[in-house]
Coordinates of C-alpha atoms in Angstrom, one line a residue:
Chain A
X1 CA -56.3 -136.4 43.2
X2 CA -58.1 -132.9 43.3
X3 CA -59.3 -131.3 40.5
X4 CA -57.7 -127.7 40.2
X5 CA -60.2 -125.1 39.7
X6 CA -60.3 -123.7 36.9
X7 CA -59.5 -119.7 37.1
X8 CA -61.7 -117.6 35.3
X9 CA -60.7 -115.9 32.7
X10 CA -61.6 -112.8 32.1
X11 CA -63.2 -112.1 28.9
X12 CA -62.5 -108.9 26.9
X13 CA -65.5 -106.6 26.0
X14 CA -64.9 -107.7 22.4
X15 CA -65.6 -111.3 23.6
X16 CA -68.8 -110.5 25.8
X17 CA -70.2 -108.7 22.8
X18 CA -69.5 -111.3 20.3
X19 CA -70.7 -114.2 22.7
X20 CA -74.5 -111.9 23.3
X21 CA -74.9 -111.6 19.5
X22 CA -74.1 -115.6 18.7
X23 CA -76.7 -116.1 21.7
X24 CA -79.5 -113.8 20.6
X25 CA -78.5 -114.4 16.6
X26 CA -81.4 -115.2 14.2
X27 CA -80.9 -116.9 10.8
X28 CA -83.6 -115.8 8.3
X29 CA -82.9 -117.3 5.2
X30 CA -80.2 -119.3 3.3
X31 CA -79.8 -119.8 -0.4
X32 CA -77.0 -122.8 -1.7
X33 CA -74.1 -121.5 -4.5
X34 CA -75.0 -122.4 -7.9
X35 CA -72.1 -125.1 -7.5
X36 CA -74.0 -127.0 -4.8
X37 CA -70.5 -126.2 -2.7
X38 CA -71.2 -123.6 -0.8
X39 CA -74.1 -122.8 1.2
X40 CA -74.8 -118.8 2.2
X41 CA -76.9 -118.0 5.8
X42 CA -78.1 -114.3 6.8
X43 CA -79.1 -113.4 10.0
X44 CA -80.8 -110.6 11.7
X45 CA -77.6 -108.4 12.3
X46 CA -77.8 -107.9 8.5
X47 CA -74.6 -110.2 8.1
X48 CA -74.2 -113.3 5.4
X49 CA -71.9 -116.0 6.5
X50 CA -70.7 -118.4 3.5
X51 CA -70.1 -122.0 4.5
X52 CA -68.1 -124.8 2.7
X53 CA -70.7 -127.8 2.3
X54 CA -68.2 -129.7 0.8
X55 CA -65.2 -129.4 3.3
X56 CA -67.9 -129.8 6.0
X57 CA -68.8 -133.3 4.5
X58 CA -65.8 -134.5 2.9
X59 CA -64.1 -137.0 5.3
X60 CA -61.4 -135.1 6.7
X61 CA -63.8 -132.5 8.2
X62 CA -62.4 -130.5 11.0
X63 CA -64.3 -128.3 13.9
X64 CA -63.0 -124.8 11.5
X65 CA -64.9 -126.6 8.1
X66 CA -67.8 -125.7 10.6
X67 CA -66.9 -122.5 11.5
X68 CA -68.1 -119.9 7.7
X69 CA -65.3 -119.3 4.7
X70 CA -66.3 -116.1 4.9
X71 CA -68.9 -113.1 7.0
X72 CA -69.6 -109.7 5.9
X73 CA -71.9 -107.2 6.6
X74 CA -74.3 -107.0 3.7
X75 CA -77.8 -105.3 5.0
X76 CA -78.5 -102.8 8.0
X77 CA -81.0 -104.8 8.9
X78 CA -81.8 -108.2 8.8
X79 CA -81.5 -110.2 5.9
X80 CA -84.7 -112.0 5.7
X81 CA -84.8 -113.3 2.1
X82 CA -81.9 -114.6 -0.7
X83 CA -82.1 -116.3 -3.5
X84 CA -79.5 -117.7 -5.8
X85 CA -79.1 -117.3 -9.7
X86 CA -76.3 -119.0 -12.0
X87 CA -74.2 -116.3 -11.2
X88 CA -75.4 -113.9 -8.5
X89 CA -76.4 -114.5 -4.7
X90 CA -79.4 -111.6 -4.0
X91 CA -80.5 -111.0 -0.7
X92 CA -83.0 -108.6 0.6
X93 CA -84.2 -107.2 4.1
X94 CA -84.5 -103.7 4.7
X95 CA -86.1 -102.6 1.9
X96 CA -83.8 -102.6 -0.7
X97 CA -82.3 -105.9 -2.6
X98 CA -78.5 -106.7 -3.6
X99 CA -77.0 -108.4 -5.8
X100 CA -73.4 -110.2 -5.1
X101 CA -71.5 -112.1 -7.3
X102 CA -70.6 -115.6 -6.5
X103 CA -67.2 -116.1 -7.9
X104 CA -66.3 -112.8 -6.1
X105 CA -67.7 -113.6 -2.5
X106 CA -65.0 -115.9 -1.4
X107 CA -62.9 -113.3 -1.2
X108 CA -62.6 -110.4 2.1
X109 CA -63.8 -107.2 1.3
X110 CA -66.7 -108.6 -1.4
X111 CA -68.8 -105.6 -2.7
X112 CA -72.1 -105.6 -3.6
X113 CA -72.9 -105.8 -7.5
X114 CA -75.7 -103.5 -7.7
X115 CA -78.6 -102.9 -5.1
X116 CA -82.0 -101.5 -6.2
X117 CA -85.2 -100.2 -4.2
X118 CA -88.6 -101.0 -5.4
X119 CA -90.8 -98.1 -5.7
X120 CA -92.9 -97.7 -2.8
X121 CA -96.1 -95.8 -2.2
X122 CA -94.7 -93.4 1.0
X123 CA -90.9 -92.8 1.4
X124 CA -91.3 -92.2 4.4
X125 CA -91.4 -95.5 5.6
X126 CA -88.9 -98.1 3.8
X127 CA -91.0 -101.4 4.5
X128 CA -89.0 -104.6 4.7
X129 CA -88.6 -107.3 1.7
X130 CA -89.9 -111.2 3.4
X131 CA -89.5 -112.9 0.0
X132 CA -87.9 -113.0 -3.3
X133 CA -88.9 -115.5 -5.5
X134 CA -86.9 -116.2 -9.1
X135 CA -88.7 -116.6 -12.1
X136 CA -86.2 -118.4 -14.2
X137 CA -88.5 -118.0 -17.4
X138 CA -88.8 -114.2 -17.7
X139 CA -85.0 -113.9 -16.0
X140 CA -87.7 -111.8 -13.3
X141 CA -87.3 -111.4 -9.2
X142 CA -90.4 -110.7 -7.6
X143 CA -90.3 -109.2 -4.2
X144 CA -92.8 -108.8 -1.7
X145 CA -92.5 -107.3 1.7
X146 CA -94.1 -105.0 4.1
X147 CA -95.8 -103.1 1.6
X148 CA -98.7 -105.2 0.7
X149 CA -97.5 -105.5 -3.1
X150 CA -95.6 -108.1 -5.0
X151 CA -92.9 -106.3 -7.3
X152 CA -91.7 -107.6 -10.6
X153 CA -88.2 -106.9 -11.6
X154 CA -86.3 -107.9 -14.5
X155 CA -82.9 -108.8 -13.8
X156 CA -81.1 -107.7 -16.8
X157 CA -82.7 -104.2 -16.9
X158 CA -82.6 -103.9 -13.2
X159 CA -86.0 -101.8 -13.7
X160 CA -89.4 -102.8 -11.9
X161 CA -92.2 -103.7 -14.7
X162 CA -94.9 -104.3 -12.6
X163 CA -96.3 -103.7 -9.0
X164 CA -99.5 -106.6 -8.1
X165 CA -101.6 -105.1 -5.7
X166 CA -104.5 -107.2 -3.4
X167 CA -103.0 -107.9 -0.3
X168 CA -104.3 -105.8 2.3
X169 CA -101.5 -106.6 4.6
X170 CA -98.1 -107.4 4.9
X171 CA -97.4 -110.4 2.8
X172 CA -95.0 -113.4 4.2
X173 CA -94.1 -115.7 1.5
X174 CA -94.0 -116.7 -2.1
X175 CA -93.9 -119.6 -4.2
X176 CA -93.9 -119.9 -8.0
X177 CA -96.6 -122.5 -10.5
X178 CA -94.0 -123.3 -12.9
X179 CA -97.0 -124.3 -15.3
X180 CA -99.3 -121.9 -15.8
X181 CA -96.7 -119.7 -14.7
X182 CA -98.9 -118.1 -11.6
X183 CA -97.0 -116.6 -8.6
X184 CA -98.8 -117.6 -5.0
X185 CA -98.4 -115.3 -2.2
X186 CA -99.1 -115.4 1.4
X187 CA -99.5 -113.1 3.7
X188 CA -100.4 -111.8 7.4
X189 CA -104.2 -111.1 5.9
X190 CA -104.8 -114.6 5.7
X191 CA -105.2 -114.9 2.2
X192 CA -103.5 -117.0 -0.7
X193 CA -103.4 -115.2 -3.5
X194 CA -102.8 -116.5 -7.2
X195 CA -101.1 -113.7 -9.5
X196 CA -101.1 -114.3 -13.5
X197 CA -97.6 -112.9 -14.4
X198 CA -98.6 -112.3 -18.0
X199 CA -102.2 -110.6 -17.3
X200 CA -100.5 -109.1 -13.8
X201 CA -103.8 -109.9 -12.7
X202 CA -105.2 -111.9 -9.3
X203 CA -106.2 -115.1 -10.6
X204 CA -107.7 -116.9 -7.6
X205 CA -107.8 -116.0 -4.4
X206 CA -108.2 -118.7 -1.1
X207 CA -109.2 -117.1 2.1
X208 CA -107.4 -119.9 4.5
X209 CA -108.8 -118.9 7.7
X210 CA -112.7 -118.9 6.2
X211 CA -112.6 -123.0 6.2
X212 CA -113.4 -124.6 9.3
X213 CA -111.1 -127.5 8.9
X214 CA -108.4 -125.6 9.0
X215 CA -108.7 -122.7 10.3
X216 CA -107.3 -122.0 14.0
X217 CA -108.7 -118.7 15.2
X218 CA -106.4 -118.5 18.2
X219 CA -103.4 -118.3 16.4
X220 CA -104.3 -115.3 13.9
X221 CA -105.0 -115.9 10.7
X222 CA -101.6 -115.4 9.1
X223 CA -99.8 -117.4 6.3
X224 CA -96.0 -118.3 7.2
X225 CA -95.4 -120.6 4.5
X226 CA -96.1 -121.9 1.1
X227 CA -94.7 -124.1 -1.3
X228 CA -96.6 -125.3 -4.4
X229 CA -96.4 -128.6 -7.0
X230 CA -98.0 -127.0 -9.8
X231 CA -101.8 -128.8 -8.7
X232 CA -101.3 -128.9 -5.2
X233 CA -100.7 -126.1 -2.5
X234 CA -99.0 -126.6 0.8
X235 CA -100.0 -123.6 3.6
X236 CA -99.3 -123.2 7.0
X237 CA -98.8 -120.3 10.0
X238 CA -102.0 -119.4 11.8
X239 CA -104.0 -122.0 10.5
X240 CA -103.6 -125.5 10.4
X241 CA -101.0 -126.9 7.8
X242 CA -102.9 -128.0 5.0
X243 CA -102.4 -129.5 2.0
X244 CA -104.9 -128.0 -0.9
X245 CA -105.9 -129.0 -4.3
X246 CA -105.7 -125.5 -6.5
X247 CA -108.1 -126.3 -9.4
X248 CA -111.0 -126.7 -6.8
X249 CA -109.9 -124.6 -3.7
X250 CA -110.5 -127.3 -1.2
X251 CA -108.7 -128.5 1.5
X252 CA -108.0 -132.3 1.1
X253 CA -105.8 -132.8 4.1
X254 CA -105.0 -131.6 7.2
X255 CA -101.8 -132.1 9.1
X256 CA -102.3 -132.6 12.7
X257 CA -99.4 -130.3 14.1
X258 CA -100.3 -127.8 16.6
X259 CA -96.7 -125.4 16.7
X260 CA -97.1 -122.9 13.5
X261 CA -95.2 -123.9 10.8
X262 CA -92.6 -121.3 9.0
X263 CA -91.6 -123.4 6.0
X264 CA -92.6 -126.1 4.4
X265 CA -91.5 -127.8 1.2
X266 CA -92.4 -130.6 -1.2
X267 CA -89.5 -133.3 -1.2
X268 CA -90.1 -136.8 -3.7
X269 CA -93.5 -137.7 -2.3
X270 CA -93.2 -136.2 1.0
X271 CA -94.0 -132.8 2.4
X272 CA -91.2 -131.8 4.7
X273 CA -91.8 -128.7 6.9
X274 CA -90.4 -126.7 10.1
X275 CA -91.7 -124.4 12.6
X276 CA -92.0 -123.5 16.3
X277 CA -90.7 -126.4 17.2
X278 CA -87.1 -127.7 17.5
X279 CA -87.9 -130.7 14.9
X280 CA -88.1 -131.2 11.1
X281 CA -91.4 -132.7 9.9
X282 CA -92.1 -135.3 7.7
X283 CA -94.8 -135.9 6.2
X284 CA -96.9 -138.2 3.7
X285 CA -99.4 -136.6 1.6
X286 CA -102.0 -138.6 3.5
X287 CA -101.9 -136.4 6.6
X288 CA -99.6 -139.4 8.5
X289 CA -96.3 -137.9 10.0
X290 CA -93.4 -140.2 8.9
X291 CA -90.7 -138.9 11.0
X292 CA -89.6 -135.8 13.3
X293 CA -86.4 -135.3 13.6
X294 CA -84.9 -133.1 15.8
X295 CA -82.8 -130.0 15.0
X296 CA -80.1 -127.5 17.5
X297 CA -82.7 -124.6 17.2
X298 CA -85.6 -123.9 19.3
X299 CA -87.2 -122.9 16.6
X300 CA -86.5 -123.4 12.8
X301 CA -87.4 -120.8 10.1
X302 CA -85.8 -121.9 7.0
X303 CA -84.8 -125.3 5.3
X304 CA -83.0 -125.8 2.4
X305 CA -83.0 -128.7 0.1
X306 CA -79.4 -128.6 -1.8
X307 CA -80.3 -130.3 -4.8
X308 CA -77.8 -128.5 -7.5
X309 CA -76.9 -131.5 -10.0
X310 CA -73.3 -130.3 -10.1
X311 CA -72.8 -131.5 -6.9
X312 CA -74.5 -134.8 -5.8
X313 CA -72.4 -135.4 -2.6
X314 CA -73.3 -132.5 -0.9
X315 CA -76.8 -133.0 -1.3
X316 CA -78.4 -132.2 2.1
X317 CA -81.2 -130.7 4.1
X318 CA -80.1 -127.6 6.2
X319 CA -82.2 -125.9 8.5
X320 CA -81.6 -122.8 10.1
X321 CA -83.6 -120.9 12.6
X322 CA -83.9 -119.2 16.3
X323 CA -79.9 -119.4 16.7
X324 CA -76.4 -119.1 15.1
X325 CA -76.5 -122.7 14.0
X326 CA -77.4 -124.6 10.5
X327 CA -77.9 -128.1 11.4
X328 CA -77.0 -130.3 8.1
X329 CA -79.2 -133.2 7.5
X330 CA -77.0 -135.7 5.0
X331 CA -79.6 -138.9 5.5
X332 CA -83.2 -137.4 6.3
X333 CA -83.8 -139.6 9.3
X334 CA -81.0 -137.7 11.7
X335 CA -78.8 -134.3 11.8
X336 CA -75.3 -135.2 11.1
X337 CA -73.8 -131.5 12.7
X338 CA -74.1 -128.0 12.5
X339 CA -72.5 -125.5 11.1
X340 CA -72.1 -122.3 13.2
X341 CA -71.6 -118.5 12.6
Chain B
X1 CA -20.4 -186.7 -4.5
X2 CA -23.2 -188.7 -6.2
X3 CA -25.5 -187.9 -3.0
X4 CA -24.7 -184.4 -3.2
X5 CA -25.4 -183.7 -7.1
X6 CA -28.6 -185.6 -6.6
X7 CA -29.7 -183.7 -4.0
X8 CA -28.7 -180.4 -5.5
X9 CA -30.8 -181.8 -8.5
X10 CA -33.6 -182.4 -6.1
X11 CA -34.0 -179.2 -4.5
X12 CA -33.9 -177.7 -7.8
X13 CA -36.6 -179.6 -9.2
X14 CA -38.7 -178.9 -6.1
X15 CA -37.9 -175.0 -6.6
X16 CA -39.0 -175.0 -10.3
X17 CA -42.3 -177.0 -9.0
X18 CA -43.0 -174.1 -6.4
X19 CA -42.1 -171.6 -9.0
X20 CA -44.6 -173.4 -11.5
X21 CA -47.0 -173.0 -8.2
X22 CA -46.6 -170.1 -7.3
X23 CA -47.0 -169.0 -11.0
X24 CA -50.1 -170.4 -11.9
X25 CA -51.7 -169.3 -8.0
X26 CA -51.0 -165.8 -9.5
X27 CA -53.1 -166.2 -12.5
X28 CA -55.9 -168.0 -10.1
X29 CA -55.7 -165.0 -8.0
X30 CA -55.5 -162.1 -11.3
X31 CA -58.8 -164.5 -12.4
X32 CA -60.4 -163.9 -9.0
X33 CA -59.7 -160.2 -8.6
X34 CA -60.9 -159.5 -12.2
X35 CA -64.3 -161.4 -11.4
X36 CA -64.8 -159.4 -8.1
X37 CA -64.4 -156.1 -10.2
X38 CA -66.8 -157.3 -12.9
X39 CA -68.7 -157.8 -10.0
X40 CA -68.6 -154.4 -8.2
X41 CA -69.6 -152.9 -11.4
X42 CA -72.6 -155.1 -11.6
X43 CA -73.5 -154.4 -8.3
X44 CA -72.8 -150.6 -8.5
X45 CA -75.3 -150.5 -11.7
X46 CA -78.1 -152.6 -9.6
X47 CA -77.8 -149.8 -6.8
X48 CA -78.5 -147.3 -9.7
X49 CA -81.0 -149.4 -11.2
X50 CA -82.5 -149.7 -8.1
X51 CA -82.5 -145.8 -7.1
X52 CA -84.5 -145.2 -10.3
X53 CA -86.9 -147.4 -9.5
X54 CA -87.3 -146.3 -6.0
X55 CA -87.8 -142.6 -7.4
X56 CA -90.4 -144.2 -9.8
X57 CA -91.9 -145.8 -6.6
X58 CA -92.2 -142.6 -4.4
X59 CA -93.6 -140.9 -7.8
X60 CA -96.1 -143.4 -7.9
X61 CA -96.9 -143.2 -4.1
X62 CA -97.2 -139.6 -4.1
X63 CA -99.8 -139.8 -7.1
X64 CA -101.8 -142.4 -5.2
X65 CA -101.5 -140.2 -2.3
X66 CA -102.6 -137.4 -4.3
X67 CA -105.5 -139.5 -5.5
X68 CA -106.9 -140.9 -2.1
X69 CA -107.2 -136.9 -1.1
X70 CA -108.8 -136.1 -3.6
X71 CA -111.3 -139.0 -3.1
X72 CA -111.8 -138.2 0.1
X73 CA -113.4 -134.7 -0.4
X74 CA -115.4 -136.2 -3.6
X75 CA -116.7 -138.4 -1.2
X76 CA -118.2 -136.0 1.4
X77 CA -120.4 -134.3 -1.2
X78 CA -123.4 -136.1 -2.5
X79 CA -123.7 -139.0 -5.7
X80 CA -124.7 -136.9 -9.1
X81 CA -127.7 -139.5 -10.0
X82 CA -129.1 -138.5 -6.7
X83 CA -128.4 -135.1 -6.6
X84 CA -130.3 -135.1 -9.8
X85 CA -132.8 -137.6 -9.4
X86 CA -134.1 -135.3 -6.8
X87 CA -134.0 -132.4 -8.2
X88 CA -136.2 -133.5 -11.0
X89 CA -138.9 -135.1 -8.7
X90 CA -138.6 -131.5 -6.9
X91 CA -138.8 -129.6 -10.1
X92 CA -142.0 -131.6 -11.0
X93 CA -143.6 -131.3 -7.6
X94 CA -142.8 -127.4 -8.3
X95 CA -144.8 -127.2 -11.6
X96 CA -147.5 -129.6 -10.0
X97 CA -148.0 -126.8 -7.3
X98 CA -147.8 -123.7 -9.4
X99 CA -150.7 -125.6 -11.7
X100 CA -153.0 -125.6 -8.5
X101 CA -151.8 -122.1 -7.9
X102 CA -152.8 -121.4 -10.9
X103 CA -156.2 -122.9 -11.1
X104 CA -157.1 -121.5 -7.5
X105 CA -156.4 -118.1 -8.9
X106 CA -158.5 -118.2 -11.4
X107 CA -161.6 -119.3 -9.7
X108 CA -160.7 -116.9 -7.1
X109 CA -161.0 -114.5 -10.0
X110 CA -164.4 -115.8 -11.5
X111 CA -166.2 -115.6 -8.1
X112 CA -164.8 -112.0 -7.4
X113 CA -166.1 -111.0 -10.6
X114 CA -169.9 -112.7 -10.0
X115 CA -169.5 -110.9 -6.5
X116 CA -169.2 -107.7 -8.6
X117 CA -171.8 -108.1 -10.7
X118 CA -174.3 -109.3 -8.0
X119 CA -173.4 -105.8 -5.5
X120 CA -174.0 -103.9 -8.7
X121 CA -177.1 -105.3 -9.3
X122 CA -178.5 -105.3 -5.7
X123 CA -177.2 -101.1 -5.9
X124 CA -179.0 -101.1 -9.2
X125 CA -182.3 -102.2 -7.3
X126 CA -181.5 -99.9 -4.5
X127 CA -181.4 -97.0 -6.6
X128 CA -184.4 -98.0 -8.7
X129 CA -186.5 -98.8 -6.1
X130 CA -185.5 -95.3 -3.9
X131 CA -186.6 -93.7 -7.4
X132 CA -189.4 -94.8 -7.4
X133 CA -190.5 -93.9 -3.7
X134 CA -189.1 -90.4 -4.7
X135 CA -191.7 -90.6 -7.3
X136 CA -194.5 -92.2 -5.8
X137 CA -193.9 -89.3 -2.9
X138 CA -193.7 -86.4 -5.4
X139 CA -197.1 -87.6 -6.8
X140 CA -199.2 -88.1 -3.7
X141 CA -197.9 -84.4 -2.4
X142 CA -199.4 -83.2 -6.0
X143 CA -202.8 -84.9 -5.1
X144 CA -202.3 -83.6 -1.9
X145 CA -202.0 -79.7 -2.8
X146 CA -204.9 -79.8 -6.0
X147 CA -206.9 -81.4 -3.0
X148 CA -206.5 -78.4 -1.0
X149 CA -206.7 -75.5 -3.9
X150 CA -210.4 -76.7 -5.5
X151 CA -211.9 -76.0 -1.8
X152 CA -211.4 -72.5 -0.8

């Protein structure tokens, strides 16, 4: 029996265009509701898309649980940073940060809450935000971007208090020291900086690519990610991924993975992290790699560890990266299915 | 008619006996269900049990880990007693040398300062004995002229 051909069909402009952007689509960041139910992703057209974790998983998924609840346009540019508080989803990109309330993004037509501008030096230039970091402590956001400063604004006021200068280039990444409280920040100057929030002062400052170990001059010198466990320091980018103990500024282990990594985060006792390549690494804290397992993205640029105690069955890994797709991770050891914009 | 009633009789005694069966098989079954619940639960609070103590496990694991790291880079750098067994045999060799230093010096200085006393002396002589040349030269050109003068 012959196969008929299949005709063509020809596909509308609208169709073209939306099939190029899925294809060249970027997901920066993603943040998970404070319900553990839903899981936000925002790309580099500056548009959020709000999956349902729980109808994805539950066991009467279908292909449209995959598909997002809900996109709108939040940023002009991409969104390359959001974080979630009790309440509010913020995300930041170009420059300025908004605030949107959870409860109320479900719904079409969501407006943002507020949306504030740190103050920069030129304004001529609006330099991006990479990272917002919560301080849950001092109710604070810090945001750090293209400007080489680390910002401090308190979220009920809405003003900034306080602008932390060192960096003498564009910095990449934050991570918080719940005990001391410190803030660490990397950037593409190659140094790990440790910020006192109470002094606003530079506490300790680790120059990543001046250690031999690690230090991988071909690649630049620049720090993609950081996460921290209070004594220990994970860092990785340029240089090698390594694992560093703060009070005494040494490398202790190295992690033998050549592709940069773009984030990395501390999981129970391992050290999970994801980068150039298409797989999620993980790793033991004695430099051995446990397991890789492979994602949908050619490259990955953010994971997220859903670990909200209001919802324990959707606890999962999504990672999210060089294309429209989140791949969900219910069991560490393989990627259950992707959601897609 | 007999036959009949008795076997009515019959079947009806063997129904009641089923029906006694069938009865008490229920309660052997209610009996079993209720011990396979009691133990679900039981195994449902092992599985917790045992998530705990996994979580303890990988807590402990990391620590280790953590420890073994740290170890490591203690162990590149040298022991303490060494470290400071040597520098005290260095800091004595130290104040050893700066004693000979020392002593050197000051012989240097007590043989510059006989070498300076014996030049002034030998310029001394020098001076003296040019002196008294001068002098002795002085007087024989006296002799010389009251020599001449008495013989015109």
């Amino acid at each position: 029996m012959e196969r008929a051909v299949p005709h063509a069909v020809p596909l509308g402009q609208m169709e073209v265009f939306q099939t190029l952007q899925r294809l060249h689509m970027t997901i920066f960041s993603q943040s998970v509701s404070p319900c553990g139910k839903f899981l936000a992703a925002g790309n580099n057209y500056g548009q959020i898309a709000v999956f349902s974790l729980s109808a994805a998983l539950s066991s009467e998924a279908k292909e449209e649980s995959k598909k997002p609840v809900v996109t709108f346009q939040a940023h002009d540019g991409p969104v390359y940073s959001m974080v979630s508080t009790d309440r509010h989803l913020l995300s930041a990109g170009d420059g300025e940060v908004k605030a949107w309330l959870w409860a109320e993004i479900l719904k079409k037509g969501c407006k943002e809450l507020w949306r504030r501008q740190p103050p920069y030096r030129t304004s001529l230039e609006v330099p991006e935000i990479n990272a917002l970091l919560l301080v849950p402590k001092e109710n604070s956001l810090i945001l750090a971007g293209g400007d080489c400063q680390l910002h401090a604004m308190d979220l009920e006021t809405g003003a900034f208090t306080r602008a932390l200068r060192g960096h003498t280039d564009y910095i990449h990444c934050l991570a918080l020291r719940e005990r001391s409280p410190e803030v660490l920040s990397g950037g593409e100057d190659g140094a790990v900086r440790l910020w006192d929030l109470r002094t606003a002062k530079e506490v300790q400052t680790i120059e990543v690519y001046k250690h031999e170990e690690c230090s991988r001059p071909h690649n630049g010198r620049w720090i993609g990610c950081l996460a921290t466990d209070s004594d220990w320091m994970v860092c990785g980018g340029g240089p090698a991924l390594t694992l560093w103990h703060l009070r005494s500024s040494t490398p202790t282990t190295i992690f033998p993975m050549r592709a940069p990594q773009k984030h990395v985060t501390f999981y129970q006792d391992l050290i999970l992290s994801a980068g150039q390549g298409r797989c999620v690494n993980q790793w033991q804290l004695s430099g051995e790699l446990k397991a890789q397992v492979p994602g949908s993205s050619p490259g990955l640029l953010s994971l997220s560890l859903n670990q909200q105690p209001a919802a324990p069955e959707c606890k999962v890994l999504t990672a999210a990266g060089n294309s429209c797709r989140v791949d969900v991770f219910t069991n560490l050891g393989y990627r259950a299915f992707s959601l897609s914009f | 008619m007999l036959s009949t009633l008795s076997q009515c009789e019959f079947s009806m005694g063997k129904t009641l006996l089923v029906y006694d069966m069938n009865l008490r098989e229920m309660e052997n079954y209610e009996k079993i269900y209720k011990e396979i619940e009691c133990s679900i639960a039981g195994a449902h609070e092992k599985i917790a049990e045992c998530k705990k103590q996994i979580l303890q496990a990988k807590r402990i694991r990391k620590n280790r880990q953590e420890y073994d790291a740290l170890a490591k880079v203690i162990q590149h750098h040298p022991d303490r007693h060494e470290t400071l067994k040597e520098l005290e045999a260095l800091g004595k060799e130290l104040e050893h040398l700066s004693h000979i230093k020392e002593s050197v010096e000051d012989k240097l200085e007590l043989r510059r300062k006989q070498f300076h006393v014996l030049l002034s002396t030998i310029h001394e002589l020098q001076q003296t004995l040019e002196n008294d040349e001068k002098l002795s030269e002085v007087e024989e050109a006296q002799e010389t002229s009251m020599e001449a003068d008495p013989k015109p």
